[in-house]
Amino acid sequence: MGEETGFCFRMHPEYEVYFFMDIKYMQKAIELAKLGEGFTNPNPLVGAVIVKDGRIIGEGYHERYGGFHAERNAIKNATEPTDGADMYVTLEPCSHHGKQPPCCEAVVEAGIKNVYIGSQDPNPLVSGKGIGYLKSHGVSVITDVLKDECDAINKIFFHYITTKRPYVIMKTAMSIDGKCASYTGDSKWISNELSREDTHRTRKRVAGIMVGINTVMADNPMLNCRLDNPKNPVRIICDSKLRIPLDCKIVKTANDIPTYIATVSTDTQKIQKLETLGVKIIRTSGKRVKLNELMCELGGLGIDSVLVEGGAELHASFLEAGLVNKLEIYIAPKIIGGKDAKTVVGGNGVELVSDAYMFKNPKITMFGDDIKIEYEKGE
């Protein structure tokens, strides 16, 4: 029974008792995996727990891109010999040589008897091969333990590894009546401090943050992460005509925080000035930046996720291109009003309601009096 998937009625392969403890140990592995948020991109979040005689003897997670993977960290941290122990790991152990040697080899060498896996790895270099290696070396493998929960922590990785393009989160804050600024352009602050702090947690998790040139011109933002132990995302500015001022905060800090400007401009003089100041230039074809081309370019650079924070025209372009994977919307208990007040999405919009961009799986969180609504891309 140890090889079956779907865990509601599965029995533990050795002790023949219902495996409520298996859930507990996998939940612990998930908690460990999340500690790597923001530091493993474009690798997945992975946690591992080693259990022997009903006791946790080793824990580990993938802490940083290029560093030891979760399984090796758990084995390294074990407080006693791991032979005959069980391992709970949120993602299928890798079976190929990358920055680190294969984890499935380390599991076998450690004498692990049973491996409980949450998610199977869609990476073609791994998919099924890690499980196959373990089984061929006498390790009992139990799959799909808390699969949905384990899948949920790696939506970015799963999208990136299968499409080679960044996972796109479109974020905005708005009033009850759907305004993101007053008719004068004032937008500070629509959301409250708790909501803004949550936004910075998202900035820490993603690999890149993107805004349009109008947002840079209006707000002169830094687009950094202002949390303790911060990890700043790569900054990407969509600026078709290369209007960005050389003295703005983005340009002045380009040597400190990696910064890309996407453009179609051929102004070699300004491009050279920007590059001298540390800015990297990405050129696409066409009269305006082509987002599909840009996403492919960013994916090739290892940028697995992008937080799009506006403005309204950039939001419209991403929706029209079908590139938004997730929405994060903060709604403040305020009414701004005015037909000329700025809205979240610009452009012409759809002609018919039946053509509206659809999203699904709402999740609601309260931050004080603000409401955060998260949606995933619909069909």
Short mmCIF file of C-alpha atoms in Angstrom, two decimals:
data_model
loop_
_atom_site.label_atom_id
_atom_site.label_comp_id
_atom_site.label_asym_id
_atom_site.label_seq_id
_atom_site.Cartn_x
_atom_site.Cartn_y
_atom_site.Cartn_z
CA MET A 1 0.00 0.00 0.00
CA GLY A 2 3.01 2.30 0.38
CA GLU A 3 3.18 3.00 -3.37
CA GLU A 4 -0.38 4.32 -3.69
CA THR A 5 -1.24 7.96 -4.28
CA GLY A 6 -4.15 9.87 -2.82
CA PHE A 7 -3.57 9.83 0.87
CA CYS A 8 -6.98 9.78 2.53
CA PHE A 9 -6.94 6.06 3.29
CA ARG A 10 -3.31 5.09 2.69
CA MET A 11 -1.50 3.15 5.40
CA HIS A 12 2.07 3.82 6.53
CA PRO A 13 4.27 1.28 4.64
CA GLU A 14 6.08 0.10 7.76
CA TYR A 15 3.88 0.58 10.80
CA GLU A 16 0.47 0.05 9.18
CA VAL A 17 -1.24 2.93 10.94
CA TYR A 18 -3.12 5.80 9.40
CA PHE A 19 -0.62 8.44 8.55
CA PHE A 20 -1.91 11.56 10.26
CA MET A 21 1.71 12.10 11.32
CA ASP A 22 2.67 12.09 7.64
CA ILE A 23 0.52 15.20 7.22
CA LYS A 24 2.18 16.83 10.22
CA TYR A 25 5.68 16.18 8.88
CA MET A 26 4.81 17.39 5.37
CA GLN A 27 3.26 20.54 6.82
CA LYS A 28 6.55 21.13 8.60
CA ALA A 29 8.41 20.64 5.31
CA ILE A 30 6.14 23.23 3.67
CA GLU A 31 6.86 25.73 6.45
CA LEU A 32 10.58 25.19 5.94
CA ALA A 33 10.29 25.60 2.17
CA LYS A 34 8.68 29.03 2.56
CA LEU A 35 11.75 30.30 4.44
CA GLY A 36 13.52 30.42 1.07
CA GLU A 37 11.02 32.83 -0.51
CA GLY A 38 12.80 35.45 -2.57
CA PHE A 39 16.21 33.82 -2.42
CA THR A 40 15.90 30.67 -4.56
CA ASN A 41 14.59 32.15 -7.85
CA PRO A 42 14.50 30.70 -10.45
CA ASN A 43 14.75 27.46 -8.48
CA PRO A 44 11.75 26.07 -6.58
CA LEU A 45 10.95 26.35 -2.89
CA VAL A 46 11.66 23.00 -1.24
CA GLY A 47 11.61 21.79 2.35
CA ALA A 48 12.62 18.40 3.77
CA VAL A 49 12.14 16.65 7.11
CA ILE A 50 13.83 13.40 8.20
CA VAL A 51 11.97 11.26 10.73
CA LYS A 52 13.25 8.22 12.62
CA ASP A 53 11.35 6.23 15.25
CA GLY A 54 8.68 8.91 15.35
CA ARG A 55 11.14 11.75 15.95
CA ILE A 56 12.35 14.51 13.65
CA ILE A 57 16.12 14.10 13.40
CA GLY A 58 16.85 16.42 10.48
CA GLU A 59 15.39 19.49 8.79
CA GLY A 60 16.45 21.53 5.80
CA TYR A 61 15.27 23.76 3.01
CA HIS A 62 16.63 25.25 -0.19
CA GLU A 63 18.03 28.45 1.28
CA ARG A 64 19.54 30.22 -1.69
CA TYR A 65 20.00 29.78 -5.44
CA GLY A 66 23.19 27.84 -6.04
CA GLY A 67 23.29 26.46 -2.50
CA PHE A 68 22.53 23.00 -1.16
CA HIS A 69 19.06 21.69 -1.89
CA ALA A 70 16.61 20.84 0.88
CA GLU A 71 17.38 17.12 0.99
CA ARG A 72 21.11 17.61 1.37
CA ASN A 73 20.61 20.28 4.02
CA ALA A 74 18.29 18.00 5.98
CA ILE A 75 20.82 15.13 5.80
CA LYS A 76 23.66 17.49 6.75
CA ASN A 77 21.67 18.79 9.73
CA ALA A 78 20.62 15.34 10.99
CA THR A 79 21.40 14.81 14.68
CA GLU A 80 21.88 11.04 14.32
CA PRO A 81 22.44 8.43 11.58
CA THR A 82 19.75 8.56 8.90
CA ASP A 83 19.84 4.90 7.83
CA GLY A 84 16.34 3.41 7.89
CA ALA A 85 14.70 6.83 8.35
CA ASP A 86 11.80 8.43 6.48
CA MET A 87 12.09 11.66 4.51
CA TYR A 88 9.25 14.07 3.80
CA VAL A 89 10.07 16.42 0.94
CA THR A 90 7.77 18.93 -0.75
CA LEU A 91 9.11 18.34 -4.27
CA GLU A 92 10.47 15.31 -6.11
CA PRO A 93 14.23 15.01 -5.47
CA CYS A 94 16.29 16.13 -8.46
CA SER A 95 18.12 13.55 -10.54
CA HIS A 96 20.44 15.70 -12.64
CA HIS A 97 23.63 17.67 -12.15
CA GLY A 98 23.08 21.44 -11.96
CA LYS A 99 24.54 23.87 -9.45
CA GLN A 100 24.44 20.88 -7.08
CA PRO A 101 24.71 17.10 -7.63
CA PRO A 102 21.52 14.98 -7.74
CA CYS A 103 19.59 14.90 -4.47
CA CYS A 104 18.20 11.42 -5.12
CA GLU A 105 21.78 10.08 -4.92
CA ALA A 106 22.24 11.77 -1.54
CA VAL A 107 18.98 10.22 -0.28
CA VAL A 108 20.11 6.73 -1.27
CA GLU A 109 23.59 7.24 0.18
CA ALA A 110 22.01 8.38 3.47
CA GLY A 111 20.16 5.07 3.77
CA ILE A 112 16.70 6.66 3.75
CA LYS A 113 14.10 3.88 3.64
CA ASN A 114 10.86 5.72 2.74
CA VAL A 115 10.43 9.00 0.88
CA TYR A 116 7.15 10.90 1.02
CA ILE A 117 6.82 13.43 -1.82
CA GLY A 118 4.36 16.31 -2.12
CA SER A 119 4.73 17.58 -5.71
CA GLN A 120 6.20 15.89 -8.73
CA ASP A 121 8.66 18.07 -10.61
CA PRO A 122 7.50 19.19 -14.10
CA ASN A 123 11.09 20.03 -15.06
CA PRO A 124 11.83 17.69 -18.00
CA LEU A 125 15.29 17.07 -16.52
CA VAL A 126 13.67 15.66 -13.37
CA SER A 127 10.05 14.69 -14.02
CA GLY A 128 9.64 11.11 -12.80
CA LYS A 129 13.35 10.42 -13.01
CA GLY A 130 14.03 11.23 -9.35
CA ILE A 131 11.24 8.90 -8.25
CA GLY A 132 12.46 6.22 -10.65
CA TYR A 133 16.01 6.44 -9.33
CA LEU A 134 14.86 6.08 -5.73
CA LYS A 135 12.67 3.08 -6.49
CA SER A 136 15.41 1.37 -8.51
CA HIS A 137 17.68 1.64 -5.47
CA GLY A 138 15.21 0.05 -3.07
CA VAL A 139 13.65 3.19 -1.59
CA SER A 140 9.88 3.11 -1.01
CA VAL A 141 8.29 6.21 -2.57
CA ILE A 142 4.91 7.62 -1.58
CA THR A 143 3.69 10.48 -3.77
CA ASP A 144 1.06 13.23 -3.62
CA VAL A 145 1.22 13.77 0.16
CA LEU A 146 -0.49 17.17 0.65
CA LYS A 147 -0.05 17.63 -3.08
CA ASP A 148 -2.29 20.71 -3.42
CA GLU A 149 -0.51 22.50 -0.57
CA CYS A 150 2.91 21.61 -1.98
CA ASP A 151 1.91 22.65 -5.50
CA ALA A 152 0.65 26.00 -4.17
CA ILE A 153 4.05 27.16 -2.92
CA ASN A 154 5.65 26.61 -6.34
CA LYS A 155 3.20 28.11 -8.82
CA ILE A 156 5.90 30.50 -9.99
CA PHE A 157 8.42 27.71 -10.57
CA PHE A 158 5.93 25.41 -12.31
CA HIS A 159 4.92 28.20 -14.71
CA TYR A 160 8.46 29.27 -15.41
CA ILE A 161 9.95 25.81 -15.92
CA THR A 162 7.20 24.83 -18.39
CA THR A 163 6.90 28.12 -20.34
CA LYS A 164 10.37 29.69 -19.90
CA ARG A 165 8.59 32.97 -19.22
CA PRO A 166 8.01 34.84 -15.95
CA TYR A 167 4.91 34.33 -13.85
CA VAL A 168 3.15 37.71 -13.86
CA ILE A 169 1.38 39.20 -10.85
CA MET A 170 -0.59 42.38 -11.53
CA LYS A 171 -0.92 44.44 -8.35
CA THR A 172 -2.93 47.56 -7.70
CA ALA A 173 -4.57 49.53 -4.90
CA MET A 174 -7.88 51.23 -5.46
CA SER A 175 -10.79 52.93 -3.74
CA ILE A 176 -14.21 51.32 -3.36
CA ASP A 177 -15.26 53.01 -6.60
CA GLY A 178 -12.29 51.62 -8.53
CA LYS A 179 -10.05 54.68 -8.63
CA CYS A 180 -6.28 54.46 -8.22
CA ALA A 181 -5.73 58.24 -8.09
CA SER A 182 -7.74 61.45 -7.91
CA TYR A 183 -8.37 63.64 -10.97
CA THR A 184 -5.21 65.61 -10.05
CA GLY A 185 -3.14 62.42 -10.12
CA ASP A 186 -2.68 62.21 -6.35
CA SER A 187 -2.47 58.59 -5.14
CA LYS A 188 -0.70 58.75 -1.75
CA TRP A 189 -1.92 56.88 0.00
CA ILE A 190 -4.98 54.92 -1.11
CA SER A 191 -4.15 51.73 0.78
CA ASN A 192 -3.13 51.63 4.43
CA GLU A 193 0.25 50.87 5.94
CA LEU A 194 -0.52 47.19 6.52
CA SER A 195 -1.43 46.73 2.86
CA ARG A 196 1.72 48.49 1.73
CA GLU A 197 3.80 46.27 3.99
CA ASP A 198 2.18 43.22 2.40
CA THR A 199 3.12 44.57 -1.03
CA HIS A 200 6.74 44.65 0.07
CA ARG A 201 6.48 41.00 1.09
CA THR A 202 5.41 40.26 -2.47
CA ARG A 203 8.30 42.34 -3.80
CA LYS A 204 10.64 40.20 -1.73
CA ARG A 205 9.20 36.95 -3.18
CA VAL A 206 9.37 37.86 -6.87
CA ALA A 207 12.41 38.13 -9.11
CA GLY A 208 11.40 41.34 -10.87
CA ILE A 209 9.16 44.39 -10.55
CA MET A 210 7.86 46.35 -13.53
CA VAL A 211 6.21 49.73 -14.09
CA GLY A 212 5.57 51.91 -17.10
CA ILE A 213 7.40 55.13 -17.81
CA ASN A 214 4.36 57.24 -16.83
CA THR A 215 4.60 55.87 -13.28
CA VAL A 216 8.29 56.76 -13.15
CA MET A 217 7.62 60.28 -14.44
CA ALA A 218 4.74 60.87 -12.02
CA ASP A 219 6.04 59.24 -8.82
CA ASN A 220 9.83 58.93 -9.17
CA PRO A 221 9.71 55.61 -7.27
CA MET A 222 12.59 53.46 -5.99
CA LEU A 223 10.77 50.12 -6.54
CA ASN A 224 12.82 48.45 -3.82
CA CYS A 225 11.88 46.18 -0.93
CA ARG A 226 11.67 47.98 2.40
CA LEU A 227 11.58 45.04 4.81
CA ASP A 228 14.10 43.66 7.25
CA ASN A 229 16.53 41.29 5.50
CA PRO A 230 15.36 42.62 2.12
CA LYS A 231 15.96 41.10 -1.28
CA ASN A 232 15.36 43.72 -3.95
CA PRO A 233 13.71 42.53 -7.15
CA VAL A 234 15.24 43.39 -10.50
CA ARG A 235 13.58 46.58 -11.77
CA ILE A 236 12.15 46.69 -15.29
CA ILE A 237 10.81 49.90 -16.83
CA CYS A 238 8.71 49.83 -20.00
CA ASP A 239 9.75 52.98 -21.81
CA SER A 240 9.14 52.72 -25.55
CA LYS A 241 10.45 56.21 -26.40
CA LEU A 242 13.22 56.22 -23.78
CA ARG A 243 11.86 59.23 -21.90
CA ILE A 244 13.29 58.25 -18.52
CA PRO A 245 15.12 61.15 -16.80
CA LEU A 246 18.79 60.51 -16.08
CA ASP A 247 18.40 62.03 -12.62
CA CYS A 248 15.46 59.89 -11.45
CA LYS A 249 15.87 57.52 -8.49
CA ILE A 250 15.71 54.42 -10.69
CA VAL A 251 18.66 55.49 -12.81
CA LYS A 252 20.67 56.95 -9.95
CA THR A 253 20.55 53.62 -8.07
CA ALA A 254 21.03 51.30 -11.07
CA ASN A 255 24.49 50.28 -9.89
CA ASP A 256 22.99 49.13 -6.59
CA ILE A 257 19.84 47.39 -7.84
CA PRO A 258 19.84 45.61 -11.24
CA THR A 259 17.75 47.72 -13.60
CA TYR A 260 16.48 47.08 -17.13
CA ILE A 261 14.74 49.49 -19.46
CA ALA A 262 12.66 47.94 -22.24
CA THR A 263 12.42 50.21 -25.25
CA VAL A 264 12.16 50.41 -29.03
CA SER A 265 14.22 53.60 -29.15
CA THR A 266 17.36 53.83 -31.26
CA ASP A 267 18.67 56.90 -29.43
CA THR A 268 22.22 55.60 -29.13
CA GLN A 269 23.44 58.66 -27.25
CA LYS A 270 20.92 58.27 -24.43
CA ILE A 271 21.34 54.49 -24.41
CA GLN A 272 25.08 54.95 -23.88
CA LYS A 273 24.49 57.42 -21.05
CA LEU A 274 22.09 55.03 -19.35
CA GLU A 275 24.46 52.10 -19.74
CA THR A 276 27.28 54.18 -18.27
CA LEU A 277 25.06 54.72 -15.22
CA GLY A 278 24.50 50.95 -14.84
CA VAL A 279 21.18 50.54 -16.66
CA LYS A 280 20.78 47.55 -18.99
CA ILE A 281 18.77 48.04 -22.16
CA ILE A 282 16.37 45.51 -23.72
CA ARG A 283 15.13 46.39 -27.20
CA THR A 284 12.08 44.85 -28.80
CA SER A 285 10.68 45.22 -32.29
CA GLY A 286 7.70 47.38 -33.25
CA LYS A 287 6.61 50.91 -32.43
CA ARG A 288 5.93 50.06 -28.77
CA VAL A 289 7.53 47.52 -26.47
CA LYS A 290 6.16 44.10 -27.33
CA LEU A 291 5.42 42.43 -24.05
CA ASN A 292 5.57 38.88 -25.39
CA GLU A 293 9.08 39.51 -26.68
CA LEU A 294 10.04 41.16 -23.41
CA MET A 295 8.73 38.24 -21.32
CA CYS A 296 10.76 35.77 -23.39
CA GLU A 297 13.85 37.93 -22.95
CA LEU A 298 13.34 38.19 -19.19
CA GLY A 299 12.77 34.47 -18.92
CA GLY A 300 16.07 33.88 -20.70
CA LEU A 301 17.75 36.04 -18.07
CA GLY A 302 16.46 33.74 -15.31
CA ILE A 303 13.76 36.15 -14.14
CA ASP A 304 11.01 33.72 -13.18
CA SER A 305 8.42 36.17 -11.87
CA VAL A 306 7.42 39.80 -12.37
CA LEU A 307 5.23 42.02 -10.20
CA VAL A 308 3.54 44.58 -12.46
CA GLU A 309 2.64 47.66 -10.39
CA GLY A 310 1.25 49.98 -13.04
CA GLY A 311 0.29 52.23 -14.38
CA ALA A 312 -3.09 51.82 -15.99
CA GLU A 313 -1.81 51.62 -19.58
CA LEU A 314 0.74 48.93 -18.73
CA HIS A 315 -1.98 46.97 -16.91
CA ALA A 316 -4.16 47.19 -20.00
CA SER A 317 -1.34 46.00 -22.25
CA PHE A 318 -0.62 42.98 -20.04
CA LEU A 319 -4.28 42.01 -19.96
CA GLU A 320 -4.63 42.40 -23.71
CA ALA A 321 -1.58 40.20 -24.23
CA GLY A 322 -3.01 37.51 -21.95
CA LEU A 323 0.09 37.57 -19.75
CA VAL A 324 -1.42 38.10 -16.28
CA ASN A 325 -1.27 34.95 -14.16
CA LYS A 326 -2.48 36.46 -10.90
CA LEU A 327 -4.19 39.60 -9.62
CA GLU A 328 -3.51 41.18 -6.24
CA ILE A 329 -5.96 44.01 -5.58
CA TYR A 330 -6.10 46.10 -2.42
CA ILE A 331 -9.42 47.86 -1.88
CA ALA A 332 -9.45 50.78 0.57
CA PRO A 333 -12.65 51.99 2.31
CA LYS A 334 -12.59 55.28 0.42
CA ILE A 335 -14.58 56.82 -2.39
CA ILE A 336 -12.64 59.21 -4.63
CA GLY A 337 -15.19 59.85 -7.38
CA GLY A 338 -14.84 61.94 -10.51
CA LYS A 339 -15.11 60.95 -14.15
CA ASP A 340 -11.54 62.12 -14.71
CA ALA A 341 -10.06 60.25 -11.74
CA LYS A 342 -7.63 57.54 -12.79
CA THR A 343 -8.75 53.93 -12.95
CA VAL A 344 -6.78 50.72 -12.50
CA VAL A 345 -6.85 49.63 -16.15
CA GLY A 346 -6.48 52.07 -19.03
CA GLY A 347 -6.72 51.62 -22.77
CA ASN A 348 -10.06 51.31 -24.55
CA GLY A 349 -11.17 48.25 -22.63
CA VAL A 350 -13.36 45.51 -24.04
CA GLU A 351 -16.30 46.24 -26.31
CA LEU A 352 -18.67 43.74 -24.68
CA VAL A 353 -18.97 42.53 -21.12
CA SER A 354 -18.83 38.99 -22.50
CA ASP A 355 -15.30 39.79 -23.68
CA ALA A 356 -14.10 40.75 -20.19
CA TYR A 357 -10.87 39.24 -18.89
CA MET A 358 -11.83 36.43 -16.55
CA PHE A 359 -10.17 35.37 -13.31
CA LYS A 360 -10.99 32.66 -10.76
CA ASN A 361 -10.30 31.22 -7.30
CA PRO A 362 -10.74 34.35 -5.19
CA LYS A 363 -8.86 34.61 -1.91
CA ILE A 364 -9.73 37.41 0.52
CA THR A 365 -7.48 38.78 3.25
CA MET A 366 -8.08 41.73 5.55
CA PHE A 367 -5.38 44.29 6.34
CA GLY A 368 -7.02 46.55 8.87
CA ASP A 369 -9.97 48.08 7.00
CA ASP A 370 -8.43 47.30 3.60
CA ILE A 371 -9.50 44.21 1.67
CA LYS A 372 -6.97 42.27 -0.42
CA ILE A 373 -8.46 40.11 -3.17
CA GLU A 374 -6.29 37.63 -5.06
CA TYR A 375 -7.42 35.96 -8.27
CA GLU A 376 -5.78 33.47 -10.62
CA LYS A 377 -6.00 33.60 -14.39
CA GLY A 378 -9.28 32.20 -15.70
CA GLU A 379 -9.89 29.99 -18.68
#
